Coordinates of C-alpha atoms in Angstrom, one line a residue:
L1 CA 0.0 0.0 0.0
A2 CA 2.8 2.4 0.8
A3 CA 4.3 1.9 -2.7
H4 CA 0.9 3.2 -4.0
G5 CA 1.0 6.1 -1.6
T6 CA -2.0 4.8 0.3
A7 CA -2.3 5.0 4.0
A8 CA -4.3 2.2 5.7
M9 CA -5.4 1.5 9.2
V10 CA -5.3 -2.1 10.2
I11 CA -8.2 -2.9 12.5
K12 CA -9.7 -5.7 14.5
G13 CA -7.8 -9.0 14.9
A14 CA -4.7 -8.1 13.0
A15 CA -4.4 -4.8 14.8
H16 CA -4.7 -6.6 18.1
I17 CA -1.9 -9.0 17.2
L18 CA 0.4 -6.0 16.5
D19 CA -0.7 -4.1 19.6
L20 CA -1.9 -6.4 22.3
Y21 CA -0.6 -9.9 21.9
T22 CA 2.8 -11.4 22.6
D23 CA 4.6 -14.5 21.4
A24 CA 3.4 -16.2 24.7
L25 CA -0.2 -15.2 24.0
P26 CA -1.1 -15.9 20.3
R27 CA -4.3 -14.8 18.5
L28 CA -5.7 -16.3 15.4
V29 CA -7.2 -14.3 12.6
S30 CA -9.4 -15.3 9.6
D31 CA -9.0 -12.1 7.6
L32 CA -7.1 -8.8 7.5
D33 CA -9.4 -5.8 7.9
L34 CA -8.1 -2.4 6.5
I35 CA -9.6 1.0 6.5
I36 CA -8.5 3.4 3.7
K37 CA -9.8 6.8 2.8
P38 CA -12.5 6.8 0.1
E39 CA -10.3 8.8 -2.3
S40 CA -7.6 6.1 -2.0
L41 CA -9.9 3.2 -2.9
E42 CA -8.7 2.7 -6.4
A43 CA -5.0 2.9 -5.4
G44 CA -5.7 0.5 -2.5
A45 CA -7.4 -2.0 -4.8
A46 CA -4.5 -1.7 -7.3
A47 CA -2.0 -2.3 -4.5
L48 CA -3.8 -5.5 -3.5
A49 CA -4.1 -6.6 -7.1
D50 CA -0.3 -6.2 -7.3
L51 CA -0.1 -8.8 -4.5
G52 CA -2.2 -11.2 -6.5
L53 CA -5.4 -10.5 -4.7
E54 CA -8.7 -10.0 -6.6
P55 CA -12.0 -8.5 -5.5
E56 CA -14.7 -11.1 -4.6
A57 CA -16.9 -11.5 -7.7
W58 CA -19.5 -8.8 -8.3
N59 CA -21.4 -7.6 -11.3
S60 CA -18.6 -5.2 -12.4
P61 CA -15.5 -3.5 -11.1
E62 CA -17.5 -0.3 -10.5
D63 CA -20.0 -2.3 -8.4
A64 CA -17.1 -3.7 -6.3
L65 CA -15.8 -0.2 -5.6
L66 CA -19.3 1.0 -4.7
Q67 CA -19.6 -1.9 -2.3
A68 CA -16.3 -0.8 -0.6
R69 CA -17.4 2.8 -0.5
E70 CA -21.0 2.4 0.6
G71 CA -21.4 -1.1 2.0
P72 CA -19.7 -3.3 4.5
G73 CA -16.4 -3.4 2.5
L74 CA -14.8 -5.2 -0.3
R75 CA -13.2 -8.6 0.2
F76 CA -10.0 -9.4 -1.8
L77 CA -9.2 -13.1 -2.2
G78 CA -6.1 -14.9 -3.5
P79 CA -4.6 -18.4 -3.6
D80 CA -2.9 -19.4 -0.3
R81 CA -3.7 -15.9 1.3
I82 CA -6.0 -14.9 4.0
P83 CA -8.8 -12.6 2.8
V84 CA -8.3 -8.9 3.0
D85 CA -11.3 -6.7 3.7
L86 CA -10.9 -3.2 2.4
Q87 CA -13.3 -0.6 3.9
T88 CA -13.7 3.1 3.9
H89 CA -15.5 3.5 7.3
L90 CA -15.4 2.0 10.7
P91 CA -17.6 -1.1 10.5
G92 CA -20.5 -1.2 13.0
I93 CA -20.2 2.5 13.7
G94 CA -22.2 5.3 12.1
R95 CA -20.8 6.2 8.7
D96 CA -18.8 9.3 9.6
I97 CA -18.8 9.2 13.4
A98 CA -15.3 9.5 14.6
L99 CA -13.7 8.6 11.3
E100 CA -11.8 11.9 10.7
E101 CA -10.7 12.0 14.3
A102 CA -9.6 8.3 14.0
W103 CA -7.4 9.2 11.1
R104 CA -5.9 12.2 13.0
E105 CA -5.3 10.1 16.1
S106 CA -3.9 7.0 14.3
R107 CA -0.4 5.9 15.1
A108 CA 2.3 3.8 13.5
S109 CA 1.7 0.1 13.5
G110 CA 5.2 -0.9 14.7
L111 CA 6.0 -2.3 11.3
S112 CA 8.2 0.8 10.5
G113 CA 11.3 -1.3 10.7
R114 CA 10.1 -3.3 7.8
G115 CA 9.4 -0.4 5.5
P116 CA 8.0 3.1 5.4
C117 CA 5.1 3.8 7.8
L118 CA 4.0 7.4 7.1
K119 CA 0.7 9.1 7.2
S120 CA 1.0 9.3 3.4
G121 CA 1.4 5.6 3.0
G122 CA 1.8 2.5 5.2
L123 CA 0.0 0.7 7.9
L124 CA -1.4 2.6 10.9
L125 CA -3.3 1.6 14.0
L126 CA -6.3 3.2 15.6
D127 CA -5.9 5.2 18.7
P128 CA -6.6 2.8 21.7
M129 CA -9.9 4.5 22.5
H130 CA -11.2 4.3 18.9
E131 CA -10.0 0.6 18.8
L132 CA -12.0 -0.1 22.0
L133 CA -15.1 1.6 20.6
L134 CA -14.8 -0.4 17.4
A135 CA -14.3 -3.7 19.3
A136 CA -17.4 -3.0 21.4
A137 CA -19.4 -2.2 18.3
H138 CA -18.2 -5.4 16.6
L139 CA -19.1 -7.5 19.6
G140 CA -22.5 -5.8 19.8
Q141 CA -23.2 -6.6 16.2
H142 CA -22.4 -10.3 16.9
L143 CA -24.7 -10.5 20.0
Q144 CA -27.6 -10.2 17.6
P145 CA -29.0 -13.6 16.4
P146 CA -28.2 -15.5 14.3
L147 CA -24.6 -14.3 14.8
E148 CA -22.5 -15.4 17.8
P149 CA -19.8 -13.6 19.6
S150 CA -16.3 -15.0 19.8
P151 CA -14.5 -15.3 23.1
K152 CA -11.4 -13.8 21.4
W153 CA -13.3 -10.5 21.0
V154 CA -13.9 -10.3 24.7
T155 CA -10.3 -11.2 25.3
D156 CA -9.2 -8.4 23.0
M157 CA -11.3 -5.9 24.9
L158 CA -10.0 -7.1 28.3
L159 CA -6.4 -6.8 27.0
M160 CA -7.1 -3.2 25.8
V161 CA -8.5 -2.3 29.2
H162 CA -5.6 -4.1 31.0
R163 CA -3.0 -2.2 28.9
R164 CA -4.7 1.1 29.5
V165 CA -4.9 0.5 33.3
S166 CA -1.6 -1.2 34.0
G167 CA 0.6 -0.3 31.1
R168 CA 2.1 -3.8 31.1
P169 CA 1.4 -7.2 29.4
P170 CA -1.1 -9.5 31.0
R171 CA -0.1 -12.4 33.4
L172 CA -0.9 -15.7 31.7
G173 CA -3.1 -18.2 33.5
P174 CA -4.6 -21.6 32.6
P175 CA -6.8 -21.7 29.5
V176 CA -10.6 -21.3 30.1
E177 CA -12.5 -24.5 29.2
G178 CA -16.2 -24.7 28.3
E179 CA -18.7 -25.8 25.7
T180 CA -20.2 -22.4 25.0
F181 CA -19.2 -18.8 25.0
A182 CA -21.3 -18.2 28.1
A183 CA -19.7 -21.1 30.0
K184 CA -16.2 -19.8 29.2
L185 CA -17.2 -16.2 30.1
A186 CA -18.7 -17.4 33.5
Q187 CA -15.2 -18.7 34.5
I188 CA -13.4 -15.5 34.0
E189 CA -12.9 -13.2 37.0
P190 CA -12.4 -9.7 35.4
R191 CA -10.4 -8.3 38.4
E192 CA -7.8 -11.0 37.8
L193 CA -7.3 -9.8 34.3
I194 CA -6.6 -6.1 35.1

């Protein structure tokens, strides 16, 4: 993306891996979620095409770009690659709420040692409070049937709060066992996590 002069904010799972998790505390992701500015959509799509990713099939390329601008985003697929979701707004949050502020408050992803990470191009992270707002909105969307929440989203939010309160990595304990999300959640004592 930086080679195409396109700044992108990495959000949700991949952002949490860069910002919250350690080697001792891994997190799995099923896709890579990126926010880019609407005026950079074509350049972002070209950058992903250069990596061998193609937009999920739509009626036309114009329809695909419209889906990324106005809808939930545009999914790019490629052989032996995780899907990349390209979006122009914060999913689950009102269209323009906090978006300009999120861009202003964004910060380097920590990948700057691997290449340029500038406001004009590269991967950025949301400010911690915007990331917590987004995580809460995402969890809220998945609390609505027929969707189900994932325990990793609650863990993400707890790690965000822990980092904010303590400024240090979490203490690792035994894994939480259970058949359902509710059973696992019932075993967690929030005060032990902060």
